[in-house]
Each structure stands twice: as C-alpha cells, then as structure tokens.
Short mmCIF file of C-alpha atoms in Angstrom, two decimals:
data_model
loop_
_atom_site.label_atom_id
_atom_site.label_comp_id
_atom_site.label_asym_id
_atom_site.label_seq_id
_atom_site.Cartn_x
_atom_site.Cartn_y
_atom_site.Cartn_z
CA UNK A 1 0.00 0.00 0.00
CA UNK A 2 1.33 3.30 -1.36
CA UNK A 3 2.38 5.68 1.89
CA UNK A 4 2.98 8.73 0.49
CA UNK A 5 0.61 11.57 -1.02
CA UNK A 6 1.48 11.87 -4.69
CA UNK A 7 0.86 14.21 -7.18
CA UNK A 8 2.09 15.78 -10.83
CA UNK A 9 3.64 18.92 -11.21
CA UNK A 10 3.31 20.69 -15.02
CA UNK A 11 5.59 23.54 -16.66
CA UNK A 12 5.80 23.62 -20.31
CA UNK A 13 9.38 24.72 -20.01
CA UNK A 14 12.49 24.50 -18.37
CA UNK A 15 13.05 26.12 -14.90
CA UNK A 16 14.91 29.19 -14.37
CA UNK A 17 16.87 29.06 -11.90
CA UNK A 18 18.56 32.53 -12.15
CA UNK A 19 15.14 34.36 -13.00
CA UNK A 20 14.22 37.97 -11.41
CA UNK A 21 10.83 37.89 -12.62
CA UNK A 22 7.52 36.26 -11.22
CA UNK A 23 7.20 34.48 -14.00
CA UNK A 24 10.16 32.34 -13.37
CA UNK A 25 10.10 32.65 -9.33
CA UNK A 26 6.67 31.26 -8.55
CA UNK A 27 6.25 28.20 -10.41
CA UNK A 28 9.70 27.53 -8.21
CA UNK A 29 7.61 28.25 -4.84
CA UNK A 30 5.22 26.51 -5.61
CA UNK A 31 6.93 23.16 -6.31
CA UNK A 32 8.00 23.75 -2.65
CA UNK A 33 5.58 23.98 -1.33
CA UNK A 34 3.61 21.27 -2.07
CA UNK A 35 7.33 19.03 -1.36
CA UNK A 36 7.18 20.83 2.27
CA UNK A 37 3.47 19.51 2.23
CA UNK A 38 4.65 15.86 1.99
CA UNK A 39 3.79 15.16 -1.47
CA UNK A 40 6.14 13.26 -3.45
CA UNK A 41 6.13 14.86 -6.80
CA UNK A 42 6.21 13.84 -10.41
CA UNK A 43 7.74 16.81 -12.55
CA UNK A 44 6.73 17.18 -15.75
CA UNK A 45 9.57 20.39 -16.23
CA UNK A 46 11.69 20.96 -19.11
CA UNK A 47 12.57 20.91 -22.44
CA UNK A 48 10.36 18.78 -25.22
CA UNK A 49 12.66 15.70 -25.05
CA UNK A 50 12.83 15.94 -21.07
CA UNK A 51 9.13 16.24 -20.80
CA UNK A 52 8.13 14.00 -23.02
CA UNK A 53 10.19 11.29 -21.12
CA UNK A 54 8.65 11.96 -17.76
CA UNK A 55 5.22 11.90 -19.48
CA UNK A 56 6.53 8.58 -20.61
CA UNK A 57 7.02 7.42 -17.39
CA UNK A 58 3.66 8.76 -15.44
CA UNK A 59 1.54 7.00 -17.97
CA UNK A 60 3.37 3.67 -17.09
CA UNK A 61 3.18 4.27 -13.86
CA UNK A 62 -0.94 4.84 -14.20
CA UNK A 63 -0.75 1.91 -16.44
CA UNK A 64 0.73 -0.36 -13.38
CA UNK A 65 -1.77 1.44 -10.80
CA UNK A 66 0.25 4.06 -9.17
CA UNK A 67 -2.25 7.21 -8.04
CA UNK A 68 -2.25 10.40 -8.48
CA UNK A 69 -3.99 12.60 -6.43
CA UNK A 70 -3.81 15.68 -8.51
CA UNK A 71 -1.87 17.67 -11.37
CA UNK A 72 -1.17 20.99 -11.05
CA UNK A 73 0.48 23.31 -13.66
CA UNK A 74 2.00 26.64 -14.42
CA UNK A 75 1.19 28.57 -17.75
CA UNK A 76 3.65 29.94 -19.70
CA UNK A 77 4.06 33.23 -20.86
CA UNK A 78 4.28 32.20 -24.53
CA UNK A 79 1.56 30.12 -26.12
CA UNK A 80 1.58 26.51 -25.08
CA UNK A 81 1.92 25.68 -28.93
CA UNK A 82 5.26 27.70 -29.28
CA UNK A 83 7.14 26.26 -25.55
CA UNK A 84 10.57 25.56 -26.54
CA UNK A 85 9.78 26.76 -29.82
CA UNK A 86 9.37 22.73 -30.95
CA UNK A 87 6.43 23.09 -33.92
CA UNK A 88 4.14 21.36 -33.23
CA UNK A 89 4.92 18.49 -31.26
CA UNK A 90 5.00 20.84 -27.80
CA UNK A 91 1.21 20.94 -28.47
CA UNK A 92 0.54 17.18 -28.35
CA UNK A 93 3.27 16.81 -25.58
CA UNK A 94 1.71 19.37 -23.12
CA UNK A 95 -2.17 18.65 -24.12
CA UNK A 96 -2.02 14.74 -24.02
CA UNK A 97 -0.51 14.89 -20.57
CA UNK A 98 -4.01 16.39 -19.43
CA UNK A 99 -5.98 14.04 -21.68
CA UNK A 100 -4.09 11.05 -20.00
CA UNK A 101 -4.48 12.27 -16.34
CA UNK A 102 -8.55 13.13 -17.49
CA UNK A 103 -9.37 9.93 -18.60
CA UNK A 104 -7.73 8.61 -15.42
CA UNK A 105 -9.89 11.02 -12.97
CA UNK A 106 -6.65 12.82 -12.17
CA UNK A 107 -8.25 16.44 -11.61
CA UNK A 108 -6.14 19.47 -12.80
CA UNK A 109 -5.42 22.70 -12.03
CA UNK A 110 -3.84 25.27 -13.72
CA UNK A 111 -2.28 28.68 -12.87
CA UNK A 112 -2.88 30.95 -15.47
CA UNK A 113 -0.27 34.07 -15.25
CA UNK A 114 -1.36 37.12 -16.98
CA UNK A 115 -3.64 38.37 -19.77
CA UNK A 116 -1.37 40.99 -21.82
CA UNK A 117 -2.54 39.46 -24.98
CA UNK A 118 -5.81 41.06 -24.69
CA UNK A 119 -4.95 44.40 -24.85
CA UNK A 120 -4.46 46.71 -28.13
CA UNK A 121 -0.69 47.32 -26.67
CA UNK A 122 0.35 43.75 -27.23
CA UNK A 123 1.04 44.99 -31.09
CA UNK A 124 3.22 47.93 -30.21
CA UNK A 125 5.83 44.97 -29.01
CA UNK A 126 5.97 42.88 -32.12
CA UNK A 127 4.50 42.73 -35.78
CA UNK A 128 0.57 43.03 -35.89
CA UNK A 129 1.06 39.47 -38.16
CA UNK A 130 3.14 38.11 -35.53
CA UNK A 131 0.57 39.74 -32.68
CA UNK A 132 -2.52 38.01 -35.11
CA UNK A 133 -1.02 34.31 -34.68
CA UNK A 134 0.03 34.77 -31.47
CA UNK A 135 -3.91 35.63 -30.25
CA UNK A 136 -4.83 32.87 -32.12
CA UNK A 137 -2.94 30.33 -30.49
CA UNK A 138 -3.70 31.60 -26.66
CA UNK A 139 -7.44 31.40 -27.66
CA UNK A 140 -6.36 27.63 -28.77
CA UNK A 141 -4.99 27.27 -25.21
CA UNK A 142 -7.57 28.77 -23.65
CA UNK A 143 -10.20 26.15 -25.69
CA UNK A 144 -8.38 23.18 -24.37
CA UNK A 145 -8.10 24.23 -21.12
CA UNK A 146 -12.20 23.89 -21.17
CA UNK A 147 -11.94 20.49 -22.09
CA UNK A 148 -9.37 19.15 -19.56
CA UNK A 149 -9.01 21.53 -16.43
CA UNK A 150 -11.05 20.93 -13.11
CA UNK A 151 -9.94 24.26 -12.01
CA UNK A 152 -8.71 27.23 -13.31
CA UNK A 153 -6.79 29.99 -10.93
CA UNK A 154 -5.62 33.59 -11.67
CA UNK A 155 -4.01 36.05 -9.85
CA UNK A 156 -7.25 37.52 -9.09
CA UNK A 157 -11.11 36.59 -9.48
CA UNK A 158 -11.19 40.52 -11.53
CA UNK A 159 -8.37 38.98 -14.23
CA UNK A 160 -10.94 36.09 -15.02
CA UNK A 161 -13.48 38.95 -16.21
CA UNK A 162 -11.22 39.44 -18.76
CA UNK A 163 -10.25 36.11 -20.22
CA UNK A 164 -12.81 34.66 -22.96
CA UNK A 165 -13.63 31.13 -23.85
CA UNK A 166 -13.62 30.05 -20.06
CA UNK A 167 -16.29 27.52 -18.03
CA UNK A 168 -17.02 30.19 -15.05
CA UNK A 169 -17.39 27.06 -12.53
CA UNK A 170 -13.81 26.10 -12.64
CA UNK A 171 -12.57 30.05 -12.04
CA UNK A 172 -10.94 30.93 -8.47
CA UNK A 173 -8.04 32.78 -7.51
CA UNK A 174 -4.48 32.18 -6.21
CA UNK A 175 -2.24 35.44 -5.94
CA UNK A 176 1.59 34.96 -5.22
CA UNK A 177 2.58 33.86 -1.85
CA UNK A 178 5.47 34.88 0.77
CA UNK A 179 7.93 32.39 2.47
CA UNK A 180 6.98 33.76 5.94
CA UNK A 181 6.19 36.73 8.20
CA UNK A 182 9.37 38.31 9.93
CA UNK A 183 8.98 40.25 12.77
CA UNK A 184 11.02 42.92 13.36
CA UNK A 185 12.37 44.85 16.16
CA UNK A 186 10.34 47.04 18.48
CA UNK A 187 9.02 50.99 17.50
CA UNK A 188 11.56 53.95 17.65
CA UNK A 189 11.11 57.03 16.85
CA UNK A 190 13.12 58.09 13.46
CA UNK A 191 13.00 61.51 11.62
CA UNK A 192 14.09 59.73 8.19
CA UNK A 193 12.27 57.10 6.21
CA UNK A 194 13.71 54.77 3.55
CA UNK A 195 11.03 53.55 0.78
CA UNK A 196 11.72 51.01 -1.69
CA UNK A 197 10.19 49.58 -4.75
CA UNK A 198 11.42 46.48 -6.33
CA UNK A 199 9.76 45.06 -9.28
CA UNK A 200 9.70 46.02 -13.33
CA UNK A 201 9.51 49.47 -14.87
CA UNK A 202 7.68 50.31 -18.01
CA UNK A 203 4.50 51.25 -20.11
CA UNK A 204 2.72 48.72 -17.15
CA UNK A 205 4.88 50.44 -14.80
CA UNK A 206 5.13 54.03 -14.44
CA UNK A 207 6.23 55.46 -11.53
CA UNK A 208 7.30 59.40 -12.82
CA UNK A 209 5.07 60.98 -10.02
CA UNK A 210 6.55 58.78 -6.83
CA UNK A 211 9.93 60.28 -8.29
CA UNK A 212 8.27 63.80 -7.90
CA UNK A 213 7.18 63.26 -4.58
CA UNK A 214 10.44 61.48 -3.10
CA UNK A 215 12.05 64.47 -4.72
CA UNK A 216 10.42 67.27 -2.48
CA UNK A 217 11.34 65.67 0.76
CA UNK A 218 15.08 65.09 1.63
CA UNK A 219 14.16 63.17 4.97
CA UNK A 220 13.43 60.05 2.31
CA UNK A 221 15.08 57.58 0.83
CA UNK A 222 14.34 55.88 -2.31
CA UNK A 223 16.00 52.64 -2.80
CA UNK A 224 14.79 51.79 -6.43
CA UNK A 225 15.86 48.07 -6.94
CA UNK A 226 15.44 47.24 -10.93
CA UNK A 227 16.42 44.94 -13.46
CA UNK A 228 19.37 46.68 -15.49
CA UNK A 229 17.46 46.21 -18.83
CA UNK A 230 14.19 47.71 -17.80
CA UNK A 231 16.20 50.85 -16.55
CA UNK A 232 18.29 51.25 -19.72
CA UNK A 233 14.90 51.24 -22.03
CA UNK A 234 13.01 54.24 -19.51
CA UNK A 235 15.71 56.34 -17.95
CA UNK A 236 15.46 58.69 -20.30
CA UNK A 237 12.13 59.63 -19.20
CA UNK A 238 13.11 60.38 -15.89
CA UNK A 239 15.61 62.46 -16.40
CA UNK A 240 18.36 62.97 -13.61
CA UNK A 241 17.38 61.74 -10.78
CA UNK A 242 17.52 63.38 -7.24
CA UNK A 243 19.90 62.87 -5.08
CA UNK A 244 18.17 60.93 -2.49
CA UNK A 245 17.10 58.41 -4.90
CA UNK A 246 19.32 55.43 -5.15
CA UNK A 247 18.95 53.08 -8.20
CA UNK A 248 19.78 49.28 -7.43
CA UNK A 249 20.22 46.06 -9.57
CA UNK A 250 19.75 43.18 -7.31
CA UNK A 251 19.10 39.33 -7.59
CA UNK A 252 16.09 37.87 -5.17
CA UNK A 253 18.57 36.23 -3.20
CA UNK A 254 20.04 39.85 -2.74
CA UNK A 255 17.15 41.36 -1.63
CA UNK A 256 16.67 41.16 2.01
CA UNK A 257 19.95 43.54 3.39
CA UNK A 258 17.15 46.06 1.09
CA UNK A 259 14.00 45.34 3.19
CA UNK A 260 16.18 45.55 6.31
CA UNK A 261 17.13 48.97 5.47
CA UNK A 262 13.44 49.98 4.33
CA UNK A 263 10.57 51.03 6.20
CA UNK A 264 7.66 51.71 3.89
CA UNK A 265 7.60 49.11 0.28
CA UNK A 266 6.07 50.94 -2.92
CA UNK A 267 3.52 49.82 -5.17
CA UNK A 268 2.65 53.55 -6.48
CA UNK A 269 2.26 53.39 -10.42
CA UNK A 270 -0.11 55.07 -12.34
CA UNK A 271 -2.93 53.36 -12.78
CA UNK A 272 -4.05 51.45 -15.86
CA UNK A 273 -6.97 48.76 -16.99
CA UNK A 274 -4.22 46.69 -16.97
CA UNK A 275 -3.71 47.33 -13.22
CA UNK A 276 -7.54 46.87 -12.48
CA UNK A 277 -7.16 42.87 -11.99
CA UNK A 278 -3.61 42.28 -11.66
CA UNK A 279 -1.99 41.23 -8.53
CA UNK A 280 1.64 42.03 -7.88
CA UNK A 281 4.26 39.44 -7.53
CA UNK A 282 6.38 41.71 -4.89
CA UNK A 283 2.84 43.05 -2.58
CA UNK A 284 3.39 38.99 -0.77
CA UNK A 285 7.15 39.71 -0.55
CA UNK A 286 6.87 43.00 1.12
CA UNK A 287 3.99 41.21 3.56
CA UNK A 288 6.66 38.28 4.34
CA UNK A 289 8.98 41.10 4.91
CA UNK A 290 6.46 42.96 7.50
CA UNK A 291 6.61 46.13 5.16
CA UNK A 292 3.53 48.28 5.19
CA UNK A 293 2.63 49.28 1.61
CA UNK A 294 2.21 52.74 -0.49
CA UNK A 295 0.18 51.72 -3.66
CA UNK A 296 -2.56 53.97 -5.96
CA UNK A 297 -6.27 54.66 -5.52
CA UNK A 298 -7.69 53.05 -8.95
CA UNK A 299 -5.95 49.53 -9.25
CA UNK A 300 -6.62 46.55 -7.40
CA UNK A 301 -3.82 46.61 -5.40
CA UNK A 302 -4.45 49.59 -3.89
CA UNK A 303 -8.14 48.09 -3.21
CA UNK A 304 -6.35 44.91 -1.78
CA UNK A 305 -4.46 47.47 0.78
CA UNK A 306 -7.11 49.57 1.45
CA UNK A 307 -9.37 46.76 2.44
CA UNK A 308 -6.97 44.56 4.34
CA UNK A 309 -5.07 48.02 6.25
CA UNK A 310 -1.96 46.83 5.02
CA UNK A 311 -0.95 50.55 4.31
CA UNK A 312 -1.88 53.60 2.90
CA UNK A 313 -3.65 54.18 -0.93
CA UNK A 314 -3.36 57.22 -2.57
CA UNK A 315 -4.05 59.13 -5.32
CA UNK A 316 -1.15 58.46 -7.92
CA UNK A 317 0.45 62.25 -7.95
CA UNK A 318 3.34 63.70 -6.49
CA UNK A 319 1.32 66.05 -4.24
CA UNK A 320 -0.44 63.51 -1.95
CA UNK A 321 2.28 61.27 -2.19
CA UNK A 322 4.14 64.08 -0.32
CA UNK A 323 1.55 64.83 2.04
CA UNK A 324 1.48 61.24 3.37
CA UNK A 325 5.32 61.11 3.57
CA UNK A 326 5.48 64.56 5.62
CA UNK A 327 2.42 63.00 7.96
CA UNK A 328 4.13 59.82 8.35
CA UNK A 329 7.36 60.99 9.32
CA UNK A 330 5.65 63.49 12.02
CA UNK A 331 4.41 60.13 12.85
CA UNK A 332 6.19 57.14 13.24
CA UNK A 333 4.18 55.09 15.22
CA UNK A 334 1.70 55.17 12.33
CA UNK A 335 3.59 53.02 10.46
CA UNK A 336 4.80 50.40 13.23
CA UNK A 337 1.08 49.77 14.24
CA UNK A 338 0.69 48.66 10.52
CA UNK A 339 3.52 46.21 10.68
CA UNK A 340 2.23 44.61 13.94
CA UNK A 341 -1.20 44.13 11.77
CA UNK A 342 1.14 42.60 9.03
CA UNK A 343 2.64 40.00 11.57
CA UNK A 344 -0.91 39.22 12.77
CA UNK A 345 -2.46 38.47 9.39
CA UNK A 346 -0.26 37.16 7.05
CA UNK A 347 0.47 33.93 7.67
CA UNK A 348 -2.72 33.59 5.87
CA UNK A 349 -0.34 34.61 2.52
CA UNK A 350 2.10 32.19 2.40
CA UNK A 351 2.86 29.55 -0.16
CA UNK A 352 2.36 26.98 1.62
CA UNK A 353 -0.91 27.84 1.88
CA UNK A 354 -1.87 28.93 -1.77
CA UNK A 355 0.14 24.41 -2.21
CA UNK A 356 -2.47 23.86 0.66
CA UNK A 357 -5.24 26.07 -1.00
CA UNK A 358 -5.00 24.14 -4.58
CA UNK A 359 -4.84 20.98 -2.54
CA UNK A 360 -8.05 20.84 -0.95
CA UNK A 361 -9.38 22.14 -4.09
CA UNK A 362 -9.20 19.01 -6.22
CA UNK A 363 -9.09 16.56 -3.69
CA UNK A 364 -12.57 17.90 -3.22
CA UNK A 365 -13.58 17.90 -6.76
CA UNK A 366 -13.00 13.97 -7.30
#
C-alpha cells in the first residue's frame, strides 16, 4: 500500500533558476511547497525531449496502478503551442498529458499568469502578423483548457473577467505567496524614512510621479531596486534623478539587506486597466517582509491594501504622495502599528498555503 501523497507537477518549459521575474520565481515556490506539504512529486519540467520522457514514465506508472492525487500546472508566458519553440509536437506533448491524467480522474489545475494578450498594446511589441497568430494560439490554449481543467486559478477573481472562452465554474483565484512573516524589532522614533520599490519598470509600470514626490522631501530615501534592462529602455524619461534616490540592480537572493534597510515598500504606479485585476508578484514579498505598503487609488492593489489596512492608498500624484510622507514621518508610530497588523495576518499569505489552498481544491472535486 502506497504511503505517500502523490501528485504531478506541469511547466511547459524549463526552470529558471537565475530568473528575477515572477514568472520564473513562482512556479519555483510553488513546487516547494507542495514538497514541504509531503507530497512526493512527479515533474513534468523541461525541455520537449525531457518532458516527453517523464510523461513517458507517469503514464506507465498509471498503467501499473500508481495514483495520483492531482496535477497541477504553471502557464507559460508564450503560447503553449510555441514552448521551446518545438512546432508542433509541444502541443501534443503538453495537451495529451491532461488528456491522459482526465481519462484517469486525475483532476487538474492550472495557474494561469497574466492576460497581456488582450490588450491593443500587445502589437506595439511585435508585428501586428506576428501579434494576429500569437492571439490565435492563446485562444487555442484557452479552448483546451475547457476540455481538460477541473480548475482554473488567476491572480485575481477581476483577471478572469477578462479572459474569454472560459467555463465560469472552474474560475478561483491564487495570488503569489510569501515564504513567511518576519517580525522585526520594536518601535523607535526616526526623523528619516527609507522607501523602496522592487519590481519592473515600463508602459505597465510608471512610476514618474513617486519620483516627484520622493524628490520634495530630503528626509526620504528611495531605494529603487530594478532589473538593469528595464532601466536602460526608460531612464530617459526620468531624467536625472535626485539625489536621495538610489537606483539598485539586485538578484532575489540579494534582496533582504534592502527590506532591512526599508521602512515603507512601494507599489505607487499610475494606474491602468491593466492594473484593475492584476496582482503584484512583490505586494506577498513585502507582507513576508512585514513592510507596510504605499500603492494607488484606482488599481486593485491599492483596493487589496485599502481593504486589508496593510498601508496607505493614494491618489497616484506627487502632491499627496508628499503629504502622506510629511504625515508619516511626524508620525512614526503610524507606520509600526501597521507592521504589527502585518505579523498578525499574514500567515494567511504564504505559499504553503496557496500548495495547501490548490490541494483541498481538487481533492474535493473527485
């Protein structure tokens, strides 16, 4: 009699293992999480030939009477037809996997990462031909994953609004996670504050007006950690920078002598339809880092923060971005009563229990 819980885990490409991105980082986590669970894990991660071999091997293994409680997977950010850009045997590899764990009642879910495809900007990046096909074959995905998924997650229950061709019974949400709440040390009075925003910068991801704001008050600290590409394409726009503005270009595993120095994370862009249902990557991070959050009136984020007291949500301009600033650093204690509500609520947000989350999930639904 088998002992342990087992379970598939799906990614139509290889692993990153030096990725800054969420794209790269989560599917990571999550394979973590649901080891740390106790489930012995069948990968199904790699190139075409490496894939196809393990798919090789699980449908023996079904063949012989070994169960599977569950597969989940992680989308990719290209098509599922164009993974590894194999044409098209990547189709057959990735889609027969979920018709063989279907016809043996082994429910799937799928994590399905963002939606950029659907908006008229997607053409500005590459050829309107090129932009054409591409739509095509996500609508292709998005037609099989009706026919095979038992569940269907998104960052947020607001992206799924957005996403055609989809059974609305199999929609629910599962945002990014955080490895764990840290508590820091006790409340003392400062009369300087260091923010910090780490994350992507771009047409999704201006932040002109927090520059505006930081700029006016020489009490703060901006400590703006970037990739080095994403700054080269936009610094242009923002001119020189002031002086207490600090640009940084960090790996993850770099990142937490930053959040020790911080006292305030940013998530203050300027707001887009775009921003209306997505969830960002680094708001989890900054709660597993018991950093209070700045983020914009008009995006769900700033909702999310709003509703959960988290931080502070603002209009996106330099002017009340200021005000706030000048009130917080009259007032310190502001922020540390925050933090303690961080500590208190977040272990709610970790992965773990997004592995835990999917879990329960489609054990129920068999």
């Amino acid at each position: 009699m088998e002992t342990f819980m087992k379970m598939i885990f799906h990614l139509s490409r290889p692993f990153d293992k030096h990725a800054l991105s969420a794209s790269g980082i989560r599917p990571r986590k999550m394979l973590q999480a649901f080891r740390d669970l106790g489930y012995e894990v069948e990968t199904v991660i790699g190139t075409r030939s490496v894939r196809r071999q393990a798919v090789r091997e699980i449908s023996e293994k079904i063949k012989n009477g070994t169960k599977y409680e569950f597969l989940y997977s992680e989308s990719s950010i290209a098509p599922t037809l164009l993974c590894n850009n194999i044409f098209p045997l990547a189709l057959f590899l990735d889609f027969y996997l979920f018709r063989l764990c279907k016809k043996n009642n082994i429910p799937i879910g799928l994590f399905y990462r963002d939606a950029y495809w659907l908006f008229e900007t997607y053409t500005t990046w590459r050829s309107k031909i090129k932009a054409f096909v591409f739509r095509l074959l996500y609508r292709h995905d998005l037609r099989q994953y009706n026919k095979f998924l038992t569940k269907m997650y998104f960052p947020s229950v607001e992206m799924a609004g957005y996403i055609p061709i989809i059974n609305k019974a199999m929609i629910d949400s599962l945002p990014p996670g955080h490895d764990g709440v840290r508590l820091e040390e006790e409340y003392r009075p400062k009369n300087s504050l260091t923010l910090s925003y780490i994350g992507g910068i771009g047409k999704y991801y201006q932040m002109h007006e927090l520059i505006k704001g930081v700029s006016k008050i020489p009490q703060i600290k901006l400590l703006f950690c970037l990739r080095k590409k994403d700054w080269d394409r936009v610094k242009h726009e923002y001119g020189e920078l002031p002086g207490n503005v600090k640009i940084l270009h960090k790996k993850p595993e770099e990142l937490t002598p930053v959040f020790a120095e911080t006292d305030i994370t940013l998530l203050f862009m300027r707001p887009h339809e775009y921003r209306k249902f997505m969830v960002p990557f680094k708001l989890f991070e900054y709660l597993g880092f018991c950093k209070p959050v700045i983020a914009s009136k008009d995006t769900l984020v700033g909702n999310i923060v709003q509703e959960n007291g988290i931080g502070w949500t603002i209009d996106y301009s330099a002017t009340s971005l200021q005000e706030l600033l000048e009130r917080l650093l009259k007032n310190g204690e502001e922020i540390y009563k925050i933090k303690q509500h961080i500590v208190a609520t977040s272990n709610c947000h970790t992965w773990a229990e997004r592995a835990k989350k999917v879990a329960r999930d489609l054990r129920q639904s068999t």
